[in-house]
Structures are given as C-alpha cells and as structure tokens.
Amino acid sequence: MPIGCLVEPTAFYWLSVYGVYVARCRSPLTSRSTKIHRIATFLLNNAKIYGVLRKNVVPLTLYFPKLLINAMRINKFTALAVVLAMTVGANAQRKVTAPAPCGPLPNANQLRWHQLETYAFLHYSLNTYTDQEWGFGDEDPLLFNPTNLDARQWARTCKEAGMKGIILTAKHHCGFCLWPSKYTEFSVKNAPWKNGKGDVVRELADACKEYGLKFAVYLSPWDRNHAEYARPEYVTYFRNQLEELLTQYGEMFEVWFDGANGGTGYYGGANEARKIDGATYYDWPKTFEMIHKWQPKLAIWGDRAELRWIGTEKGYAGLTNWCTIDYAFNMPQDTLMHGQENGKHWSPGECDTSIRPGWFYHENEDSKVKSLRKLVDTYYESVGRNASLLLNFPITREGRIHPIDSAHAVAMARVIKAELANNVARQASVTASQVRGGSAKYNAQKAVDNSTETYWATNDGVTRASLTLSFKRPTNINRFMAQEYIALGQRVKSFSLEALVNGKWVQLRDERAPEGTTGLTTIGYKRIVCFPTVKATRLRFTINSAKACPLISNIGVYCAPALPEDAVQLPASVLAKANEKQEEPERLLISVGYDSPRELLIDVQEKRVCHSLTYVPREDTKDGLVLNYEIYASDDLVTWKRWLGGEFSNIENNPVPQTVKLPAIPTRYLKLVATRLAQGENMARRDLIVR
C-alpha cells in the first residue's frame, strides 16, 4: 500500500507537489514556465487519484501561495498559477448530477413491456367454427372439437417468428371460455374436445414456458351469452373469471380488454340490445387494483390503462408518437395514434393487427395473408415508431397456425434481423457537440455502447445538440435507429439527420413521411428511420427540440440489403395445393339500385340460388358504413321475405369485405337494408358481390 494512503489526502497531495518540484523543477536550468507547466499537469492528472475535493482545496487558496513561495522559492505569480491549476483540477473531478425526471414516467411493468417490442395474438373460439368475427352468444359448445390442436406448434411458430410472448383470446365477445371456468357452463368443459377435460389456456401457458415465451390473456369485458350482462351481477362474474385466469396459469406480462362493449346479444335467451356506460360500468380503478394484486408484474391494456390502443387495427402508429396521454373515454383516433406531448399519464401505444384480413380463421382468406413486404413495413411503422407490434395468428379449425401464416411471419423475422444485423455505428468514431458536465458518464460513447442503462446527455437547459459519427471509409447506410432513456421520461420533440456525401451534407428524411416533411419528430423507446441508400463518410444526428436535456441511450446505423425474392418458404403440401386449379365461385351478373337511402335493391337477372352476399366497405371514411343489416328476398318486388339479419362485426375498426351466407332458396331479387350506420344517413359501399 502506498504511504500516501495513510495520509490525509489533501496533505499528501501537497507533499506530492513538493516532491514533483524537487524532482523535476528544482534544477536551475528549468525555466519558470516549464516549472508551472509541470506542476499544473501533475495536479490535473492526479487530483482524482489522491481524492482532492473542492471543499478541501478552495480554503487553502487563501494561504497556500505563501507556503508555495517559501517551499519552492518561486514568486507569487507562479504560486497563484499553481493554486489556480490545482483548483481547476479539483473542480474537474466534481461529481456531475444526474438529469432530473421529465414529465410522467413509466413504471417497472411498463419498462419491461417496452422491451418486448413484438409479440403474438392468437384468436380462437367458437367463431372459428361458425365462420364469424363476432359470435352472438347462442352458439353450440359442441362445435368446438379441433382434430389436431397443438399449443406447442403455436409457441414454436411464434418463437421462430421472433415474437417474445403470446396473448390468447381466453374469452371473446360470444362468452365461450377456452378454460373450464367454474362460473359458467359455456366453456370447453361442455365441448367434445378431450371429452370436456381440455384446457386451452393451460396447454398454451405450458407451451410458452417450454419455448421461453411470456404469456398473457385477452378477456372480453362484453359477454353476449351471459344473462346478467349490463347488470351489477355481471361485474362480479367478470372479476371472478379474471381471478381464475390471473391466479392459475403462472406469471403474465399483459391482460387485454377489448373496447367493444354493449349491443345486441343472446344474453341467456333474451335476444336483445343492452347498453352500458363503458366509463363506469366495470369500475376499472377497482378492477385494476385487483389485477395488480393477483399479477404484480403485469401491464394492463385497455381504456385508461397502462397501455393504449393505437386507434387502428392496421398495424401502424403515427410518425409523431408520444408515450403520454390524458385519459378520457372514447378518445379520438388521432389522439390515440399520436399520444399527447403534455399528457399526464404514461400510456404507450400498442399496434394490434392480423396477418389476415380477419381476426378469426376463414378459409377464404388463405390467399389473403399479408405479403412479406407488408409485414416488414408493419414492423417499421409500429416498433420503429415508438410502439409495440401485436401480430395476430388465427387458429384453424384443426387447432393449428396455418402454414402460410407461419411461413410469412418467420420470413418477416429473418428479414428484419438481416436488415438490422450490422450496426456500423459501433465501428465509427462518435463526437458530441455538448456533454453533460464534461463527464465521461454522459459522453458520446454512451450512445453507441449497446446498453439501455447508459446514455449521452447534455447540460440542463441545452435542448439542441448533436452527435456526429465518422466512418473510417465511405459507407452505405439506409437505416437509422435511436432510443431515449425513457426511465426519466420522453423528451425529444424533433430531430434531423444529415449525411456527408462526397463532401456535402445531405438532409435525410423518413421515406414514409408525407411529401414536404422529414417525419423526424418524436423518438421515445425506439425510433427507426428508413431512407434511400447513401454512401456517407459522416452522419450527423441533431436534436432540434426537446422538453428537457435529451438523453439518448442508443443509436444504430445500418444498411439493409434488398428484400430477397425467395424469403417466404412455403411447405411442399401448401405449394401443391396452391398450384391446384381452384375454381373461383361465379360472380353473378347483378344490377344494383337504391330503393331508399338505406336500402340496396339487387336484381340477379333470373330466379336462382344465391350462395353468398359480400359487402365491401369504403376504407377512407366511416360515413355510410353499414354496421347492422337485414337481407330480404322477393320474386316479384311486391312480397318480401326476411331471410336473415346480423352485424358486420368489427367493420368500423377493420373495414374489410364481409361475406354473408344465404339460404339455398331460389330468388330473383334481394334487398340489403342497413339498420345501423357508423355515421351519416345514407348507406355507402365500395362494392357488392353476389355469388
């Protein structure tokens, strides 16, 4: 142990100074300026080693010049210079305070949720067997009888597709439970599958554990089967089922509550419409308190919850996307899409979308699985815009994820991994325009160290600053990623990107941004910018505006290769079936005219059997969108018979074509009557198909 460790640090420091003077400065050949330089350098380089603190040094400046003059035989100006150098050295080692929090902050559960980024949705229920999106609640449990249900195949597929967890629709709006709930007979315990001894929730929970995936459940608050729905007794039933799910199947990362609540239903045989006050009926504050008691590490998705719907089921977030929002019932889509800069609650967005047009399996959608290009774009427009991606896989009637869905999802994961594989920022030299307190703890290197626990920061009040990456040689780049240290809040309002190409700075923009804009606004947990390939020697990332000093945890720069044409690898059996000549159902020659603003008169030219009617909605507006309908038939335009009625389920949030199966009865004329529109007074459509 050095003797200095046994001496008071400041006293030892002065002894060391004198030692330096004797050893290096006492020579008569040494100039005065050299003496000063040598002593000052020593002080600066060794202040930290000997623990010299400002509180110990500053008082000594009052009397120590005389000591130096006597000990070192130098004049007063030299002594003062030495003391000044000493003070500066001590101040340089002063501890730099950490940035203060800014605005609402995520809790521990939300921080863990952010790190998931992508996870799977699985929709499976009686709807699978009735070919519906929303069941009415009067379905027969005997319909639920999968021939090859394999929860391990679900988990394995999701794992290979890069998902980190799975959310299962334990109960959809029809009220049918995929677990043997003791509070209802409308469940798998009265289905022929496994002689009523099966439990889909258990099988998937065990499969997720086997494959290292997190597990969660969807429980619809709306129950179109339960006789007491819309009455106080149902809330107790709903909470009892929540307790079953959240206490019997292990740790969960999320619980999902659909926003569809109230309307027509079976309701124990009542066959009526029931309305509730969605803001108060479920007493969400009390319900949330119960949930956190059962699952302390779980994040809640739903109205005024810890996670928010992004406002669309198409799988994308706004280019500007704040994690903060002011809670309100039935918030506008634009608010959900973008969040609110000064929102009082941390409630980040989740982008839910299906790999097919519908959420439940429909055989006629086997050819309509999202393309690889669309899925990759969906990733960049969700995870790449400070949201998460919840991608749905409809379970087939056999009880499996369809191989086409699997192949496309796995290809998406491989492409994204390849596009973001080589972070050239780690090989570049990085400099910052400003560093908090000049401290190594907050310097530019902290933005490229691949740690989410460190960050580059500026001084308080400095909200415009930049990082510059210098590459060893001209480098092709087309992706930029940035992350904020969100544990202390989301801060960045806007930023810019510039690439030095052939000696000139070129402004970069998000290729998905509207014309005339860069699209470079908020960052949050993660922001990924895609732009055309440039060969740059430098890249400058500038924070233009922030709510407080910016904290950048990570940046990444990549060059994504071209999308491979053979990335999707379908099984041979699927390819063989796809290559078979499929006879397209005949589209009948029809004439359509409005009998009234809410009635479409359809003439199929001759009396014949019509098998189906497909309503194709407009996607650009909700005006005239048909929610509920009735279909009538006639042979003479005088006498009309009501064939059926129902709803185009979830069409308001997911405006895709919906097909209604018609009775096998010959007729000449059909009439589609809109009994309820999303808004407006006149029925609207993009197309109407009769087969």
XYZ file of C-alpha atoms in Angstrom:
691
model
C 0.000 0.000 0.000
C 1.418 3.411 -0.941
C 2.288 5.542 2.044
C 0.013 8.216 0.685
C -2.987 6.072 1.507
C -2.179 6.517 5.179
C -2.021 10.283 4.980
C -4.866 12.750 4.818
C -5.480 13.153 1.035
C -5.013 16.906 0.832
C -1.845 16.909 2.940
C -0.414 14.089 0.869
C -1.306 15.981 -2.268
C 0.882 18.958 -1.189
C 3.697 16.657 -0.233
C 3.498 15.146 -3.689
C 3.579 18.585 -5.296
C 6.742 19.397 -3.401
C 8.182 16.065 -4.491
C 7.468 16.890 -8.100
C 9.140 20.285 -7.601
C 12.269 18.733 -6.160
C 12.476 16.004 -8.755
C 11.524 17.906 -11.865
C 11.608 21.627 -11.223
C 14.489 22.412 -8.790
C 17.137 22.422 -11.476
C 18.434 25.920 -12.172
C 18.247 25.044 -15.874
C 14.488 24.624 -15.705
C 12.610 27.716 -16.851
C 9.867 29.236 -14.758
C 7.178 28.493 -17.385
C 8.269 24.854 -17.568
C 8.042 24.596 -13.787
C 4.496 25.918 -13.828
C 3.517 23.617 -16.649
C 4.940 20.534 -14.982
C 3.315 21.209 -11.635
C -0.040 22.085 -13.167
C -0.002 18.941 -15.300
C 0.753 16.865 -12.258
C -2.111 18.427 -10.358
C -4.593 17.892 -13.153
C -3.599 14.294 -13.777
C -3.525 13.215 -10.183
C -6.248 15.153 -8.395
C -8.670 12.280 -8.729
C -6.138 9.710 -7.571
C -5.460 11.448 -4.302
C -9.029 12.355 -3.623
C -8.665 16.113 -3.669
C -12.106 17.598 -3.350
C -13.143 21.171 -3.913
C -14.205 21.610 -0.324
C -10.658 20.793 0.776
C -8.871 22.807 -1.853
C -10.635 26.132 -2.034
C -9.931 27.234 1.566
C -6.268 26.527 1.019
C -6.100 29.085 -1.776
C -6.263 31.760 0.927
C -2.925 30.955 2.492
C -1.128 28.375 0.409
C 0.600 30.755 -2.101
C 2.968 31.894 0.676
C 3.686 28.244 1.522
C 4.488 27.542 -2.096
C 6.739 30.602 -2.336
C 8.711 29.519 0.703
C 8.845 25.820 -0.149
C 9.533 26.092 -3.845
C 11.269 29.506 -3.877
C 9.134 30.823 -6.675
C 7.462 34.199 -6.938
C 3.874 34.961 -6.006
C 2.592 34.855 -9.604
C 3.938 31.384 -10.096
C 2.373 30.294 -6.815
C -1.002 31.701 -7.771
C -0.825 29.934 -11.121
C -0.167 26.650 -9.402
C -3.069 27.147 -6.990
C -5.365 28.060 -9.895
C -4.374 24.891 -11.737
C -4.961 22.943 -8.567
C -8.444 24.388 -8.155
C -9.375 23.703 -11.758
C -8.177 20.120 -11.419
C -10.259 19.618 -8.324
C -13.346 21.154 -9.942
C -12.943 18.855 -12.965
C -13.391 15.907 -10.675
C -16.507 17.299 -9.092
C -19.444 14.854 -9.302
C -21.907 15.737 -12.090
C -25.541 15.491 -11.045
C -27.858 13.184 -12.987
C -30.633 14.720 -15.110
C -33.936 15.288 -13.351
C -37.022 13.335 -14.495
C -39.193 14.967 -17.147
C -42.964 14.541 -17.142
C -44.767 11.241 -16.451
C -42.514 8.199 -16.117
C -43.072 4.526 -16.939
C -43.457 2.109 -14.067
C -41.398 -1.084 -13.837
C -44.070 -3.161 -15.601
C -44.239 -0.725 -18.487
C -40.458 -0.652 -18.856
C -40.409 -4.457 -19.140
C -43.252 -4.289 -21.661
C -41.359 -1.796 -23.854
C -38.530 -4.295 -24.204
C -40.800 -6.964 -25.717
C -41.343 -4.940 -28.930
C -43.098 -7.765 -30.869
C -45.441 -10.465 -29.592
C -48.301 -12.583 -30.911
C -52.077 -12.516 -30.680
C -53.971 -15.797 -31.074
C -57.695 -15.640 -31.899
C -59.551 -18.881 -31.361
C -63.147 -19.552 -30.259
C -66.485 -20.831 -31.498
C -66.228 -18.066 -34.112
C -63.627 -20.268 -35.792
C -66.308 -22.883 -36.442
C -69.188 -20.543 -37.314
C -67.058 -18.513 -39.756
C -67.814 -15.280 -37.887
C -65.756 -12.470 -36.459
C -68.106 -11.797 -33.539
C -70.247 -14.570 -32.108
C -73.756 -13.749 -30.924
C -73.584 -15.825 -27.758
C -76.056 -18.529 -28.814
C -73.516 -20.883 -30.403
C -73.434 -24.587 -29.522
C -70.371 -25.645 -27.477
C -70.471 -28.944 -29.355
C -68.990 -27.098 -32.330
C -65.653 -26.810 -30.522
C -63.907 -30.030 -31.468
C -60.467 -29.455 -33.043
C -58.905 -32.561 -34.541
C -55.252 -31.596 -34.063
C -54.935 -28.822 -31.512
C -51.240 -28.276 -30.821
C -50.341 -25.399 -28.497
C -46.659 -26.335 -28.823
C -46.917 -25.655 -32.567
C -48.356 -22.209 -31.764
C -45.484 -21.423 -29.390
C -42.837 -22.834 -31.717
C -44.151 -20.809 -34.651
C -44.225 -17.587 -32.635
C -40.700 -18.230 -31.345
C -39.391 -18.733 -34.892
C -41.238 -15.580 -35.946
C -39.222 -13.518 -33.458
C -42.072 -12.990 -31.017
C -41.283 -12.645 -27.316
C -44.716 -13.509 -25.966
C -48.264 -14.640 -26.787
C -51.678 -13.232 -25.847
C -54.536 -15.749 -26.118
C -58.221 -14.835 -26.526
C -59.338 -16.792 -23.496
C -62.883 -15.430 -23.983
C -64.186 -13.379 -26.911
C -67.476 -11.467 -27.118
C -69.571 -14.630 -27.564
C -68.684 -15.571 -23.975
C -67.259 -19.029 -24.739
C -64.355 -19.810 -22.386
C -61.246 -21.694 -23.538
C -60.665 -22.842 -19.972
C -63.034 -24.845 -17.711
C -64.371 -21.864 -15.765
C -66.358 -22.870 -12.725
C -68.607 -19.831 -13.178
C -70.253 -20.827 -16.488
C -71.278 -23.879 -18.479
C -70.438 -22.097 -21.740
C -66.872 -23.381 -21.927
C -64.587 -26.170 -23.116
C -65.833 -28.391 -20.274
C -69.033 -28.910 -22.274
C -67.290 -29.382 -25.635
C -66.485 -32.779 -27.169
C -62.784 -31.885 -27.408
C -60.920 -34.181 -24.980
C -64.311 -35.283 -23.621
C -64.727 -31.974 -21.826
C -61.442 -32.380 -19.934
C -59.398 -29.976 -22.045
C -57.964 -26.571 -21.116
C -56.572 -24.487 -23.996
C -55.232 -21.817 -21.642
C -53.256 -24.401 -19.659
C -51.808 -26.030 -22.759
C -50.601 -22.723 -24.165
C -49.265 -21.458 -20.822
C -47.173 -24.645 -20.538
C -46.017 -24.387 -24.168
C -44.914 -20.771 -23.675
C -42.880 -21.799 -20.653
C -41.245 -24.580 -22.680
C -40.244 -22.230 -25.515
C -39.166 -19.321 -23.326
C -42.076 -17.067 -24.250
C -44.049 -14.767 -21.994
C -47.772 -15.448 -21.682
C -50.863 -13.251 -21.418
C -54.624 -13.394 -21.892
C -57.418 -11.483 -23.585
C -60.687 -11.466 -21.657
C -63.571 -9.673 -23.346
C -65.468 -7.461 -20.892
C -68.503 -7.821 -23.177
C -70.245 -11.195 -22.884
C -73.130 -11.795 -25.323
C -74.002 -15.098 -23.675
C -74.299 -14.149 -20.021
C -77.823 -13.469 -18.792
C -76.715 -10.772 -16.340
C -74.642 -8.652 -18.702
C -75.261 -4.902 -18.238
C -76.397 -5.569 -14.669
C -74.273 -5.256 -11.499
C -74.133 -9.042 -11.060
C -72.127 -9.460 -14.252
C -69.232 -7.335 -12.977
C -68.754 -9.827 -10.140
C -68.789 -12.669 -12.697
C -66.246 -10.834 -14.857
C -63.891 -10.326 -11.905
C -64.264 -13.942 -10.828
C -63.132 -15.077 -14.260
C -60.255 -12.623 -14.152
C -59.136 -14.142 -10.865
C -59.265 -17.635 -12.373
C -57.079 -16.644 -15.298
C -54.613 -14.495 -13.369
C -54.028 -16.889 -10.459
C -53.981 -20.345 -12.085
C -51.682 -20.061 -15.119
C -48.457 -18.512 -13.912
C -46.914 -15.086 -14.398
C -48.341 -12.944 -17.195
C -46.955 -9.854 -18.910
C -50.250 -8.282 -20.015
C -54.026 -8.539 -19.775
C -56.083 -7.324 -22.725
C -59.572 -5.763 -22.514
C -61.412 -5.126 -25.789
C -63.143 -1.785 -26.220
C -66.289 -3.331 -27.754
C -68.880 -3.221 -25.002
C -72.648 -3.449 -25.196
C -75.084 -4.061 -28.028
C -77.225 -6.920 -29.272
C -76.707 -10.373 -27.828
C -78.210 -13.654 -26.770
C -77.931 -12.786 -23.065
C -79.244 -16.090 -21.763
C -82.026 -16.192 -24.312
C -83.181 -12.576 -24.055
C -82.072 -11.777 -27.634
C -81.992 -8.031 -27.116
C -79.779 -4.981 -27.177
C -78.171 -3.883 -23.910
C -76.175 -0.750 -23.325
C -73.707 0.122 -20.593
C -71.751 3.181 -19.548
C -68.317 1.997 -20.572
C -66.637 4.652 -18.436
C -68.177 3.479 -15.156
C -69.795 0.053 -15.507
C -66.729 -2.092 -14.852
C -65.334 0.227 -12.128
C -61.931 -0.017 -13.766
C -59.933 1.584 -10.907
C -61.081 -1.123 -8.507
C -60.695 -3.825 -11.143
C -57.145 -2.669 -11.931
C -56.298 -2.747 -8.231
C -57.450 -6.361 -8.042
C -55.428 -7.277 -11.136
C -52.194 -5.877 -9.724
C -52.794 -7.809 -6.516
C -53.008 -11.053 -8.482
C -50.295 -10.184 -11.022
C -47.887 -7.522 -9.643
C -45.654 -7.575 -12.777
C -48.419 -7.332 -15.371
C -49.241 -4.342 -17.613
C -52.908 -3.599 -18.326
C -54.142 -2.834 -21.850
C -57.431 -1.034 -22.337
C -59.384 2.129 -21.639
C -57.497 4.467 -19.283
C -54.975 1.719 -18.622
C -51.186 1.367 -18.626
C -51.099 0.548 -22.347
C -53.267 2.128 -25.027
C -54.806 1.132 -28.329
C -53.172 2.956 -31.211
C -56.535 3.855 -32.782
C -56.487 1.476 -35.779
C -56.204 -2.245 -36.456
C -53.959 -1.750 -39.488
C -50.725 -2.085 -37.523
C -49.114 1.349 -37.616
C -48.520 4.278 -35.271
C -48.173 7.975 -36.020
C -44.804 9.385 -37.067
C -45.214 11.588 -34.014
C -45.973 9.246 -31.147
C -45.821 10.275 -27.509
C -46.000 7.703 -24.739
C -48.009 10.175 -22.680
C -51.727 10.925 -22.831
C -54.633 12.354 -20.835
C -57.108 9.601 -20.056
C -60.604 10.034 -21.443
C -63.387 7.702 -22.534
C -63.712 7.171 -26.292
C -60.654 9.215 -27.239
C -60.427 10.312 -30.902
C -58.377 8.142 -33.237
C -55.899 10.947 -33.905
C -55.166 11.294 -30.186
C -54.664 7.551 -29.787
C -52.430 7.480 -32.848
C -50.091 10.262 -31.702
C -50.444 10.481 -27.935
C -50.117 13.912 -26.309
C -46.910 15.823 -25.710
C -48.056 17.079 -22.320
C -50.215 14.125 -21.350
C -50.407 13.411 -17.627
C -50.156 9.610 -17.841
C -47.576 7.226 -19.273
C -49.609 5.005 -21.601
C -47.599 3.890 -24.660
C -49.254 2.638 -27.837
C -49.681 -0.953 -28.965
C -50.321 -1.686 -32.652
C -52.621 -4.690 -32.996
C -53.182 -6.155 -36.447
C -53.901 -9.533 -38.001
C -51.747 -11.349 -40.524
C -55.011 -11.878 -42.443
C -57.936 -9.533 -43.124
C -59.943 -11.079 -40.279
C -59.024 -11.884 -36.696
C -60.527 -15.383 -36.713
C -59.754 -18.077 -39.261
C -61.709 -18.074 -42.520
C -60.658 -20.491 -45.235
C -61.436 -17.982 -47.965
C -58.626 -15.798 -46.594
C -55.865 -18.371 -47.177
C -54.861 -16.405 -50.268
C -55.064 -13.059 -48.476
C -52.230 -13.392 -45.943
C -50.209 -10.182 -45.701
C -47.211 -10.158 -48.017
C -43.673 -10.204 -46.682
C -43.170 -6.615 -47.827
C -46.323 -5.543 -45.970
C -45.265 -7.321 -42.788
C -41.795 -5.760 -42.837
C -43.345 -2.333 -43.396
C -45.692 -3.017 -40.478
C -42.699 -3.641 -38.211
C -41.060 -0.334 -39.121
C -44.357 1.533 -38.775
C -45.056 0.131 -35.306
C -41.882 -0.830 -33.412
C -39.992 1.716 -35.493
C -42.392 4.446 -34.345
C -42.200 4.042 -30.572
C -44.951 1.429 -30.291
C -45.152 -2.344 -29.983
C -46.395 -4.803 -32.613
C -49.086 -7.297 -31.609
C -49.448 -9.562 -34.668
C -52.427 -11.912 -34.760
C -52.458 -15.505 -35.980
C -55.952 -17.000 -36.446
C -56.064 -20.610 -35.282
C -57.540 -23.008 -37.853
C -60.464 -25.379 -37.267
C -57.936 -28.188 -36.799
C -56.306 -26.227 -33.982
C -53.060 -25.016 -35.602
C -51.451 -21.895 -37.040
C -51.819 -22.169 -40.802
C -48.527 -22.932 -42.609
C -48.940 -19.932 -44.924
C -49.235 -17.615 -41.920
C -46.251 -19.291 -40.288
C -44.045 -19.040 -43.373
C -44.761 -15.330 -43.868
C -44.181 -14.475 -40.197
C -40.917 -16.408 -39.971
C -39.700 -14.743 -43.168
C -40.546 -11.333 -41.686
C -38.420 -12.075 -38.614
C -35.467 -13.233 -40.711
C -35.605 -10.194 -42.987
C -35.762 -7.717 -40.113
C -32.906 -9.480 -38.345
C -30.822 -9.295 -41.518
C -31.652 -5.637 -42.116
C -30.612 -4.619 -38.606
C -27.722 -7.066 -38.167
C -24.674 -4.873 -38.715
C -24.598 -1.664 -36.687
C -21.850 0.351 -38.355
C -22.136 2.995 -35.616
C -20.094 0.734 -33.327
C -17.089 0.915 -35.632
C -17.370 4.671 -36.149
C -15.849 7.404 -34.036
C -18.524 9.471 -32.347
C -18.354 13.016 -31.005
C -20.903 15.197 -29.280
C -21.456 18.920 -29.580
C -22.018 19.071 -25.837
C -21.607 16.649 -22.900
C -23.215 17.000 -19.503
C -20.649 18.480 -17.125
C -17.881 17.259 -19.397
C -18.303 13.929 -17.634
C -17.313 10.582 -19.126
C -20.509 9.176 -17.603
C -22.609 11.064 -20.170
C -20.288 11.314 -23.146
C -20.976 10.385 -26.771
C -19.689 6.821 -26.341
C -22.678 6.029 -24.123
C -24.913 6.311 -27.191
C -23.124 3.509 -29.023
C -22.332 1.074 -26.204
C -25.457 -1.065 -26.831
C -26.654 -0.594 -23.270
C -30.119 0.665 -22.374
C -28.874 1.699 -18.933
C -26.378 4.344 -20.107
C -26.964 7.447 -22.161
C -25.471 10.553 -23.705
C -26.785 13.688 -22.040
C -26.375 17.442 -22.241
C -26.381 20.092 -19.557
C -29.689 21.294 -18.160
C -31.246 23.848 -20.479
C -29.378 22.549 -23.547
C -32.123 21.151 -25.766
C -30.343 21.434 -29.108
C -27.275 19.257 -29.557
C -25.796 16.763 -31.971
C -23.851 13.542 -32.293
C -21.569 13.057 -35.284
C -20.462 9.634 -36.480
C -17.312 9.459 -38.579
C -16.762 6.302 -40.601
C -13.293 5.001 -41.496
C -14.305 4.863 -45.156
C -17.358 5.805 -47.264
C -20.155 3.532 -46.011
C -23.549 2.617 -47.451
C -26.374 3.335 -44.993
C -30.208 3.325 -45.226
C -31.472 2.793 -41.668
C -31.078 4.881 -38.509
C -32.224 3.865 -35.047
C -32.391 5.945 -31.878
C -33.591 5.236 -28.346
C -34.219 7.598 -25.474
C -33.545 6.722 -21.855
C -37.284 6.680 -21.118
C -36.890 5.794 -17.430
C -36.505 9.561 -16.969
C -39.272 10.454 -19.436
C -39.774 11.025 -23.155
C -38.168 14.304 -24.220
C -37.311 14.706 -27.903
C -39.793 16.711 -29.984
C -37.896 16.761 -33.267
C -34.551 15.816 -34.748
C -32.711 15.837 -38.059
C -30.321 13.548 -39.924
C -27.568 14.661 -42.288
C -25.119 12.530 -44.235
C -21.797 13.781 -45.580
C -21.766 12.501 -49.165
C -18.917 13.467 -51.494
C -18.004 16.331 -49.202
C -21.549 17.784 -48.997
C -24.080 17.480 -46.201
C -27.306 15.864 -47.434
C -30.570 16.124 -45.488
C -32.200 12.727 -44.862
C -35.904 12.074 -44.328
C -38.168 9.179 -43.425
C -39.202 7.619 -46.728
C -42.698 7.006 -45.338
C -43.244 10.647 -44.313
C -45.686 12.850 -46.253
C -44.180 14.910 -49.056
C -42.633 18.133 -47.869
C -41.859 16.776 -44.380
C -38.992 14.801 -42.902
C -41.129 12.814 -40.472
C -38.379 13.162 -37.856
C -40.251 14.109 -34.727
C -40.530 12.006 -31.552
C -38.195 9.168 -30.562
C -39.315 7.514 -27.299
C -38.294 3.922 -26.581
C -37.289 3.265 -30.194
C -37.425 5.129 -33.496
C -36.236 3.618 -36.771
C -35.897 5.812 -39.852
C -35.753 4.218 -43.313
C -34.278 6.231 -46.176
C -32.769 5.571 -49.632
C -29.215 4.242 -49.549
C -26.427 6.843 -49.398
C -22.640 6.368 -49.239
C -21.501 8.620 -46.420
C -18.297 9.395 -44.576
C -20.166 11.032 -41.687
C -23.658 11.038 -40.209
C -24.910 13.886 -38.037
C -27.831 13.316 -35.686
C -29.150 16.595 -34.291
C -31.755 17.049 -31.576
C -33.543 20.202 -32.695
C -36.081 20.491 -29.912
C -36.706 18.711 -26.630
C -38.814 19.137 -23.490
C -35.625 18.942 -21.399
C -31.988 17.992 -21.921
C -32.066 14.973 -24.268
C -30.985 11.537 -23.027
C -30.025 9.234 -25.899
C -29.461 5.676 -24.812
C -28.622 4.062 -28.146
C -28.166 4.872 -31.785
C -27.713 2.446 -34.646
C -26.849 2.846 -38.315
C -27.421 0.043 -40.817
C -27.514 -0.831 -44.487
C -30.451 -3.143 -45.157
C -29.998 -5.472 -48.130
C -32.634 -5.779 -50.835
C -35.644 -7.882 -49.882
C -34.942 -11.438 -51.076
C -37.497 -12.830 -53.502
C -37.338 -16.330 -52.021
C -37.602 -15.307 -48.363
C -41.031 -16.940 -47.902
C -40.570 -20.707 -47.914
C -43.914 -22.494 -48.042
C -44.188 -26.217 -47.243
C -44.475 -28.527 -50.245
C -48.035 -29.503 -49.322
C -49.111 -25.856 -49.323
C -47.403 -25.194 -52.642
C -49.092 -28.233 -54.166
C -52.495 -27.046 -53.018
C -51.804 -23.520 -54.244
C -50.837 -24.867 -57.654
C -54.061 -26.786 -57.953
C -56.608 -25.148 -60.196
C -59.019 -23.533 -57.829
C -62.415 -22.819 -59.227
C -63.404 -19.278 -58.331
C -67.063 -19.087 -57.341
C -69.124 -17.459 -60.056
C -69.767 -13.781 -59.520
C -73.317 -13.221 -60.638
C -74.343 -10.546 -63.068
C -76.397 -8.191 -60.965
C -77.875 -4.746 -61.142
C -77.955 -2.646 -58.017
C -80.021 0.410 -57.238
C -81.040 2.331 -54.172
C -84.634 1.750 -53.124
C -84.088 4.242 -50.324
C -81.006 5.866 -48.713
C -80.593 2.768 -46.536
C -81.788 0.031 -48.913
C -79.946 -1.601 -51.814
C -82.140 -3.406 -54.351
C -80.300 -6.274 -56.082
C -81.515 -7.946 -59.274
C -79.769 -11.241 -60.122
C -81.442 -11.285 -63.561
C -83.223 -14.596 -63.108
C -84.633 -16.766 -60.345
C -81.753 -18.804 -58.971
C -79.948 -19.905 -55.810
C -77.559 -17.263 -54.451
C -74.992 -18.657 -52.077
C -73.457 -15.511 -50.575
C -73.503 -11.732 -50.457
C -70.270 -9.811 -49.817
C -70.350 -6.217 -48.603
C -67.148 -4.359 -49.472
C -66.908 -1.176 -47.373
C -65.138 2.042 -48.158
C -61.865 2.344 -46.266
C -61.458 6.116 -46.443
C -64.488 7.126 -44.377
C -66.969 5.857 -41.803
C -69.764 7.869 -43.390
C -72.403 5.417 -44.600
C -70.566 2.364 -43.224
C -73.071 -0.441 -42.546
C -72.786 -1.954 -39.062
C -76.041 -3.920 -38.825
C -78.104 -5.269 -41.703
C -81.112 -7.278 -42.788
C -81.477 -9.221 -46.029
C -84.840 -9.745 -47.744
C -85.811 -11.829 -50.806
C -88.623 -11.477 -53.364
C -89.753 -12.942 -56.673
C -91.975 -10.083 -57.733
C -90.783 -6.913 -55.934
C -94.103 -6.899 -54.093
C -93.896 -9.612 -51.493
C -90.711 -9.604 -49.471
C -89.488 -12.273 -47.046
C -86.876 -11.543 -44.400
C -84.139 -14.121 -44.763
C -81.687 -13.075 -42.085
C -80.134 -10.197 -40.169
C -76.967 -9.556 -38.281
C -73.892 -7.379 -37.989
C -70.752 -6.778 -39.958
C -68.552 -7.488 -36.966
C -65.771 -5.045 -36.106
C -66.055 -3.452 -39.537
C -65.709 0.024 -38.046
C -62.164 -0.685 -36.850
C -61.270 -3.200 -39.563
C -63.061 -2.208 -42.804
C -62.515 -5.392 -44.808
C -65.020 -7.248 -47.031
C -67.532 -9.301 -45.068
C -69.464 -12.221 -46.550
C -72.918 -13.419 -45.513
C -74.034 -16.964 -46.378
C -77.527 -17.017 -47.888
C -80.234 -19.703 -47.618
C -80.244 -22.186 -50.519
C -83.560 -20.869 -51.795
C -84.091 -19.686 -55.401
C -84.986 -15.995 -55.728
C -84.837 -13.186 -58.273
C -84.445 -10.122 -56.066
C -82.507 -9.375 -52.900
C -82.628 -6.329 -50.669
C -79.815 -5.267 -48.304
C -81.161 -2.977 -45.578
C -78.833 -1.019 -43.312
C -80.405 -0.988 -39.865
C -77.470 0.865 -38.305
C -74.731 3.029 -39.809
C -71.449 4.083 -38.232
C -72.296 7.686 -39.110
C -74.307 9.624 -41.659
C -77.726 8.904 -43.100
C -77.029 7.215 -46.445
C -75.629 3.729 -46.948
C -72.253 3.594 -48.735
C -70.134 0.801 -50.238
C -67.088 0.235 -52.398
C -68.512 -2.915 -53.950
C -71.235 -5.535 -53.545
C -70.658 -9.118 -54.679
C -73.320 -11.810 -55.049
C -72.379 -15.414 -55.814
